[in-house]
Amino acid sequence: MSSDSAPKQLLTKFVVSPLTGPSPYIKPYCVDFVLDGVNRKWHCMRNHDAVVIIVYNTDRKALVLVRQFRPATYLQRCLETNGGKLESLMSVETAPPLPAEAGDVLEACAGIVDKPDKSLAEIAAEEVLEECGYRVEPDKLELVGCCRSGVGVSSAKQTIYYAEVSDSVQVSEGGGNAAEGERIEVVHWPVDQIDQLLLGSGGTSGSCNEIYIGLQFCLLWFKVNKMQSS
Amino acid sequence: MSSDSAPKQLLTKFVVSPLTGPSPYIKPYCVDFVLDGVNRKWHCMRNHDAVVIIVYNTDRKALVLVRQFRPATYLQRCLETNGGKLESLMSVETAPPLPAEAGDVLEACAGIVDKPDKSLAEIAAEEVLEECGYRVEPDKLELVGCCRSGVGVSSAKQTIYYAEVSDSVQVSEGGGNAAEGERIEVVHWPVDQIDQLLLGSGGTSGSCNEIYIGLQFCLLWFKVNKMQSS
């Protein structure tokens, strides 16, 4: 499915409320520490580790990316539009102020690490199948490396893989786990148009949503390490 | 100050407790939304927008990076070491299980956007002075672009700049805002050794802490866009 063929999504409700009780996703902590004799405090949160997979379709000479509605991005967009007034998003009477597309973000295939009985490569292969519809063997994934994200807040670990796929191993349309409410659009982005997505390379003068920092790394990594041979 | 000359830091206390009251840093929200007729909920948090500056010293042919103790990273390292048991970090009787260095993270110069009366470029120039000790004029900063980080959780906006500096505009040792408890080590990283920090380029097989995803982007961006002319 190409980006152009995706049907328009309809957002009919978007209501924000302060999170008061415990959440399985946002677990805030206070850290009280003494470094070189100076007492300091820091607020942070625990977050799941993640796997990220840079998927390249060698037949189509295209990167296989995903686009989905991100509530946090939509919320930020609304606040950037209305001058930061959260209150106007807290009433059930108020219709969503922006179309659903304002929350769409283009990303590399990724998933959280929440299956202790599976290896990271197995979890990564499952995400490629579930989100993108391509069957890859875990032992065919190339390990790019491991890094941290959000070091100020959660510092969760990301393990990044590279996968080459072909049309012959595309077994479904992908789209995510419908039972979990996922609704993911698969985007085949031709690598000869990669600069259109890259910061400071003449592209992406438009929407911030297209240029998630994690995707920027994946695009640049592919360009530097794989473009010559692709 | 080079990385090698930095004195060892001493961590004498590190105690974690659940954050119960309101925090100026972690503001969790629940979003209740209906997309294409399907009702979903999402937990996210608001976070400050940030500026990031890729600083290059043309005299030394070195990137000017910063290294600092990150409590969230230290916490994650402890949990990764002890099998995820947070409880052992919650007692004031327990000494910090790892040395302070376990929480050190190498990053590009950056700061949060919290001064409504200043432009993003002005805030960026202040961070370069405060953290790295170099005086740069806001209008000499090259805009790399703007992107989002943590799209699943906060989706805050990052505006990334590039700054070229020389020894003649180094007016202090940098080190951050001591009054705010910042204690930042300035690291001049020779660009001919940039591959040692890059994922999947033969380097960084060691610590995850050295390879924050944001720094990875900055290093790759510099390599692709500025290395030829440096």
XYZ file of C-alpha atoms in Angstrom:
460
model
C 0.000 0.000 0.000
C 1.497 3.315 -0.938
C 1.053 6.490 1.027
C -1.165 7.994 -1.641
C -3.748 5.221 -1.548
C -4.420 5.494 2.179
C -7.999 6.440 2.975
C -8.473 9.572 5.053
C -8.940 8.869 8.747
C -11.731 10.452 10.769
C -11.089 11.718 14.285
C -14.387 12.368 16.061
C -13.252 12.648 19.681
C -10.047 13.788 21.401
C -10.365 14.553 25.105
C -7.424 15.022 27.452
C -7.484 14.566 31.227
C -4.727 14.551 33.851
C -3.551 11.020 34.588
C -4.129 10.506 38.292
C -3.976 6.774 39.022
C -1.155 4.346 38.249
C -0.497 3.637 34.572
C 1.178 0.596 33.006
C 2.820 2.980 30.490
C 3.850 6.109 32.395
C 5.560 5.308 35.681
C 7.024 8.504 37.126
C 9.716 8.415 39.786
C 11.615 10.880 41.879
C 15.334 10.275 42.243
C 17.168 11.751 45.211
C 20.927 11.603 44.719
C 24.194 13.057 45.949
C 26.881 13.593 43.329
C 30.219 14.987 44.481
C 28.627 16.105 47.718
C 25.784 18.067 46.088
C 22.241 16.877 46.818
C 19.975 16.885 43.776
C 16.547 15.627 42.774
C 15.367 14.466 39.367
C 11.984 13.388 38.014
C 12.009 10.617 35.476
C 9.869 7.754 34.277
C 10.290 4.149 33.301
C 9.467 3.178 29.771
C 9.649 -0.069 27.836
C 12.786 -0.856 25.861
C 12.189 -1.050 22.117
C 13.367 -2.693 18.921
C 13.600 -0.646 15.710
C 13.982 -2.230 12.287
C 15.245 -0.466 9.156
C 13.495 -2.497 6.428
C 14.662 -2.306 2.803
C 12.771 -3.937 -0.084
C 15.448 -4.834 -2.654
C 12.906 -5.466 -5.456
C 11.285 -2.061 -5.148
C 14.469 -0.273 -4.037
C 12.347 1.261 -1.299
C 12.507 1.602 2.464
C 9.483 0.060 4.161
C 8.241 2.634 6.672
C 5.090 2.937 8.755
C 2.769 5.828 9.390
C 0.284 5.980 12.239
C -1.763 8.361 14.328
C 0.200 9.318 17.445
C -1.979 10.821 20.194
C 0.989 12.580 21.837
C 1.932 14.203 18.519
C -1.663 15.252 17.851
C -1.838 16.771 21.342
C 1.381 18.731 20.771
C 0.156 19.961 17.387
C -3.072 21.224 18.951
C -1.151 23.049 21.693
C 1.269 24.571 19.184
C -1.722 25.806 17.182
C -3.730 27.270 20.056
C -0.921 28.857 22.055
C -0.512 26.071 24.614
C -4.002 26.119 26.132
C -4.600 22.552 27.310
C -7.941 23.437 28.894
C -9.682 23.675 25.533
C -8.871 20.010 24.913
C -10.290 18.830 28.230
C -13.999 19.209 27.501
C -16.034 16.409 25.950
C -18.137 19.127 24.290
C -15.241 20.271 22.119
C -14.718 18.707 18.719
C -11.115 17.800 17.819
C -9.589 21.083 16.580
C -7.400 19.545 13.843
C -7.924 16.740 11.326
C -6.540 13.297 12.227
C -3.669 13.774 9.790
C -2.117 16.324 12.185
C -1.199 13.376 14.410
C 0.229 11.118 11.697
C 3.907 10.318 12.071
C 6.212 8.514 9.654
C 8.545 6.103 11.445
C 10.694 3.046 11.039
C 9.041 -0.237 12.008
C 9.354 -0.629 15.786
C 7.874 -2.280 18.826
C 8.242 -2.441 22.574
C 10.131 -5.243 24.292
C 7.557 -6.913 26.514
C 7.959 -10.664 25.869
C 10.571 -12.027 28.279
C 10.502 -15.482 26.630
C 11.572 -14.146 23.226
C 14.884 -12.810 21.968
C 15.153 -9.229 20.738
C 15.644 -10.501 17.179
C 12.490 -12.637 17.452
C 10.489 -9.659 18.692
C 11.916 -7.547 15.851
C 10.971 -10.164 13.227
C 7.420 -10.299 14.637
C 7.105 -6.520 14.347
C 8.234 -6.568 10.713
C 5.556 -9.180 9.966
C 2.821 -7.527 12.020
C 3.398 -3.925 10.930
C 4.847 -4.299 7.427
C 3.610 -7.731 6.302
C 7.055 -9.144 5.465
C 8.286 -12.478 6.802
C 11.925 -12.284 7.927
C 13.936 -14.847 9.848
C 15.298 -13.493 13.157
C 18.782 -14.786 12.329
C 18.780 -12.857 9.038
C 18.451 -9.514 10.834
C 21.620 -7.438 10.841
C 22.329 -5.822 14.206
C 23.000 -2.107 13.710
C 23.546 -1.495 17.402
C 21.982 -0.438 20.633
C 21.440 3.047 21.979
C 19.342 5.037 24.431
C 16.493 7.440 23.804
C 15.116 10.222 25.956
C 18.119 10.228 28.296
C 16.651 13.060 30.346
C 13.360 11.329 31.021
C 13.337 7.566 30.535
C 16.635 6.526 28.961
C 15.065 3.347 27.581
C 17.233 1.110 25.435
C 16.648 0.776 21.699
C 18.107 -2.103 19.745
C 18.258 -1.307 16.039
C 18.269 -3.928 13.268
C 18.516 -3.811 9.484
C 16.453 -6.198 7.351
C 16.486 -6.746 3.607
C 13.233 -8.103 2.189
C 11.826 -8.883 -1.244
C 8.320 -8.966 -2.668
C 8.378 -12.762 -2.425
C 8.332 -12.660 1.384
C 5.483 -10.164 1.635
C 2.745 -12.360 3.084
C 0.198 -9.740 4.171
C -0.645 -6.060 3.998
C 0.743 -5.504 7.505
C -1.064 -2.754 9.378
C -0.361 -3.659 12.987
C -2.264 -5.610 15.602
C -5.933 -4.787 15.001
C -6.894 -6.434 18.305
C -4.758 -3.837 20.093
C -6.379 -1.071 18.073
C -3.312 -0.527 15.886
C -3.990 0.941 12.476
C -0.717 1.336 10.682
C -0.189 2.410 7.097
C 2.764 0.817 5.313
C 4.731 3.304 3.195
C 7.248 2.176 0.560
C 9.627 5.111 0.210
C 11.922 4.958 -2.861
C 15.523 5.322 -1.744
C 16.302 7.650 -4.639
C 13.913 10.078 -2.894
C 15.437 9.664 0.565
C 16.768 13.239 0.628
C 13.191 14.507 0.574
C 12.852 13.198 4.139
C 16.244 14.240 5.455
C 16.806 17.309 7.598
C 19.276 19.741 6.106
C 19.437 17.974 2.774
C 16.984 20.156 0.961
C 13.932 18.248 2.133
C 11.446 18.342 5.011
C 10.996 22.065 5.156
C 7.392 21.286 5.930
C 5.828 19.257 8.698
C 7.727 18.321 11.821
C 5.687 15.129 11.949
C 7.469 13.619 8.994
C 10.806 13.967 10.663
C 10.873 12.014 13.879
C 14.456 12.011 15.198
C 14.526 8.199 15.283
C 13.522 8.019 11.610
C 16.156 10.622 10.765
C 18.829 8.374 12.234
C 17.519 5.338 10.327
C 17.440 7.218 7.011
C 20.938 8.639 7.474
C 22.305 5.268 8.606
C 20.885 3.620 5.491
C 22.234 6.371 3.254
C 25.750 6.171 4.718
C 26.004 2.400 5.103
C 23.797 0.837 2.422
C 23.115 3.304 -0.397
C 26.303 2.568 -2.317
C 25.380 -1.097 -2.652
C 21.616 -0.708 -3.114
C 38.871 20.100 28.896
C 39.322 16.737 27.280
C 37.494 13.622 28.327
C 40.641 12.086 29.771
C 41.348 14.915 32.183
C 37.941 14.808 33.853
C 38.120 13.989 37.551
C 36.172 10.952 38.706
C 32.754 11.773 40.137
C 31.559 10.316 43.409
C 27.958 9.143 43.815
C 27.169 8.638 47.489
C 23.367 8.433 47.412
C 20.803 7.305 44.836
C 17.311 6.662 46.178
C 14.219 6.204 44.029
C 10.631 6.795 45.112
C 7.351 6.827 43.170
C 6.389 10.341 42.129
C 2.997 10.986 43.666
C 2.364 14.730 43.613
C 2.395 17.086 40.623
C 5.764 17.659 38.939
C 6.904 20.591 36.802
C 8.801 18.091 34.626
C 6.603 15.003 34.256
C 2.989 15.884 33.496
C 1.127 12.694 32.581
C -2.163 12.806 30.698
C -4.747 10.346 29.536
C -6.124 10.863 26.049
C -9.511 9.439 25.147
C -10.049 9.487 21.391
C -12.195 7.982 18.638
C -10.427 7.293 15.355
C -12.485 5.857 12.513
C -15.194 4.871 14.958
C -12.875 2.952 17.308
C -12.567 4.253 20.875
C -9.030 4.188 22.240
C -7.090 5.506 25.201
C -3.451 6.590 25.371
C -1.220 7.699 28.209
C 1.288 10.387 27.384
C 3.091 13.277 29.023
C 4.009 16.832 28.231
C 7.650 17.696 28.017
C 9.540 20.868 27.198
C 10.587 21.518 23.621
C 14.338 21.596 23.162
C 17.135 23.089 21.110
C 20.112 20.949 20.067
C 23.332 22.411 18.699
C 25.949 20.520 16.697
C 29.108 22.500 17.572
C 32.263 22.167 15.463
C 35.588 23.747 16.428
C 37.335 24.488 13.130
C 40.750 25.109 14.777
C 40.829 21.765 16.534
C 38.841 19.923 13.854
C 36.756 18.523 16.672
C 33.090 18.291 17.564
C 32.335 19.964 20.876
C 30.198 17.509 22.842
C 29.046 17.363 26.460
C 29.005 14.544 28.964
C 26.953 14.548 32.131
C 25.445 12.275 34.758
C 21.901 11.374 33.757
C 19.818 10.022 36.654
C 17.374 8.242 34.297
C 20.263 6.496 32.540
C 21.857 5.509 35.849
C 18.514 4.110 37.024
C 18.129 2.049 33.839
C 21.682 0.741 34.117
C 21.029 -0.383 37.707
C 17.821 -2.158 36.659
C 19.536 -3.819 33.693
C 22.240 -5.044 36.043
C 20.026 -6.373 38.818
C 17.255 -7.946 36.718
C 14.763 -5.096 36.960
C 14.280 -4.972 40.722
C 13.391 -1.377 41.495
C 12.775 -2.139 45.185
C 16.471 -2.455 45.938
C 16.932 1.167 44.860
C 14.166 2.488 47.117
C 15.891 2.189 50.469
C 17.993 4.970 51.922
C 20.093 2.254 53.574
C 21.367 0.951 50.242
C 24.539 2.402 48.745
C 24.431 3.195 45.000
C 25.118 -0.163 43.313
C 27.180 1.215 40.399
C 29.810 3.966 40.125
C 28.671 7.397 38.930
C 30.195 6.766 35.499
C 27.406 4.262 34.766
C 25.086 7.255 34.379
C 27.358 9.383 32.211
C 26.000 10.125 28.745
C 27.741 11.787 25.816
C 25.435 14.203 23.984
C 25.301 17.180 21.708
C 24.913 20.532 23.456
C 21.201 21.039 24.173
C 18.716 22.827 26.366
C 15.019 23.101 27.039
C 12.922 25.901 25.612
C 11.525 27.715 28.637
C 12.145 31.424 27.933
C 9.149 32.810 26.057
C 10.837 36.199 25.551
C 13.777 34.718 23.646
C 14.046 33.281 20.162
C 15.059 29.656 19.666
C 18.382 30.798 18.187
C 19.038 33.009 21.216
C 18.326 30.121 23.589
C 20.605 27.892 21.504
C 23.454 30.447 21.610
C 23.076 30.710 25.394
C 23.351 26.939 25.757
C 26.532 26.846 23.673
C 28.051 29.486 25.960
C 26.783 27.958 29.201
C 27.597 24.329 28.475
C 30.572 24.551 26.096
C 32.069 27.965 26.876
C 31.975 29.288 23.290
C 30.406 32.611 22.361
C 28.334 32.367 19.184
C 25.999 34.934 17.684
C 22.420 33.670 17.339
C 22.283 34.848 13.721
C 25.393 32.818 12.873
C 23.676 29.548 13.787
C 22.760 27.389 10.810
C 19.283 25.863 11.118
C 19.480 22.119 10.444
C 15.772 21.612 10.939
C 13.069 20.706 13.381
C 11.842 17.292 14.367
C 10.021 15.423 17.123
C 11.347 13.086 19.768
C 9.564 10.405 21.770
C 6.503 10.384 19.523
C 4.874 7.654 21.606
C 5.169 9.497 24.895
C 5.745 13.250 24.648
C 6.375 14.161 21.021
C 8.209 17.313 22.033
C 9.722 19.440 19.290
C 13.486 19.649 18.827
C 15.030 22.436 16.805
C 18.530 21.516 15.665
C 21.253 24.035 14.812
C 24.820 23.786 13.543
C 27.495 26.155 14.865
C 31.104 26.587 13.784
C 33.384 27.969 16.477
C 37.084 28.676 16.861
C 39.425 28.799 19.848
C 39.267 32.598 19.731
C 35.593 32.613 20.827
C 36.102 30.204 23.707
C 35.514 32.506 26.666
C 35.117 29.988 29.489
C 35.424 26.323 30.368
C 31.652 25.841 30.016
C 30.280 23.225 32.357
C 26.638 24.214 32.640
C 24.716 26.300 35.115
C 26.273 25.540 38.510
C 23.426 27.322 40.295
C 21.037 24.743 38.806
C 23.354 21.934 39.905
C 24.577 21.260 36.374
C 28.026 19.703 36.152
C 28.834 19.167 32.514
C 32.110 17.962 31.072
C 33.053 19.415 27.685
C 34.478 16.819 25.290
C 36.343 17.795 22.113
C 35.950 14.793 19.831
C 38.271 14.801 16.784
C 36.186 14.376 13.637
C 38.706 11.951 12.180
C 37.629 9.620 15.005
C 33.900 10.120 14.483
C 33.387 6.525 13.340
C 34.376 5.333 16.813
C 31.088 6.758 18.060
C 28.863 5.685 15.194
C 26.581 2.674 15.343
C 27.265 0.127 12.647
C 30.475 1.810 11.508
C 32.865 -0.380 13.428
C 32.598 1.644 16.629
C 30.490 1.694 19.797
C 30.455 -2.014 20.422
C 30.716 -1.108 24.073
C 28.502 1.027 26.264
C 25.000 2.014 25.271
C 25.499 5.255 27.173
C 27.895 6.637 24.600
C 25.350 6.276 21.849
C 22.285 8.331 22.598
C 20.061 8.276 19.515
C 20.046 12.078 19.339
C 23.850 12.167 19.287
C 23.874 9.468 16.621
C 21.780 11.704 14.383
C 24.051 14.707 15.021
C 27.210 12.716 14.250
C 25.769 11.239 11.064
C 24.379 14.595 9.947
C 27.806 16.182 10.399
C 29.525 13.330 8.574
C 27.165 13.493 5.603
C 26.814 17.255 5.335
C 30.043 18.799 6.667
C 32.866 16.256 6.629
C 33.874 16.889 3.034
C 34.555 20.534 3.719
C 36.016 20.196 7.225
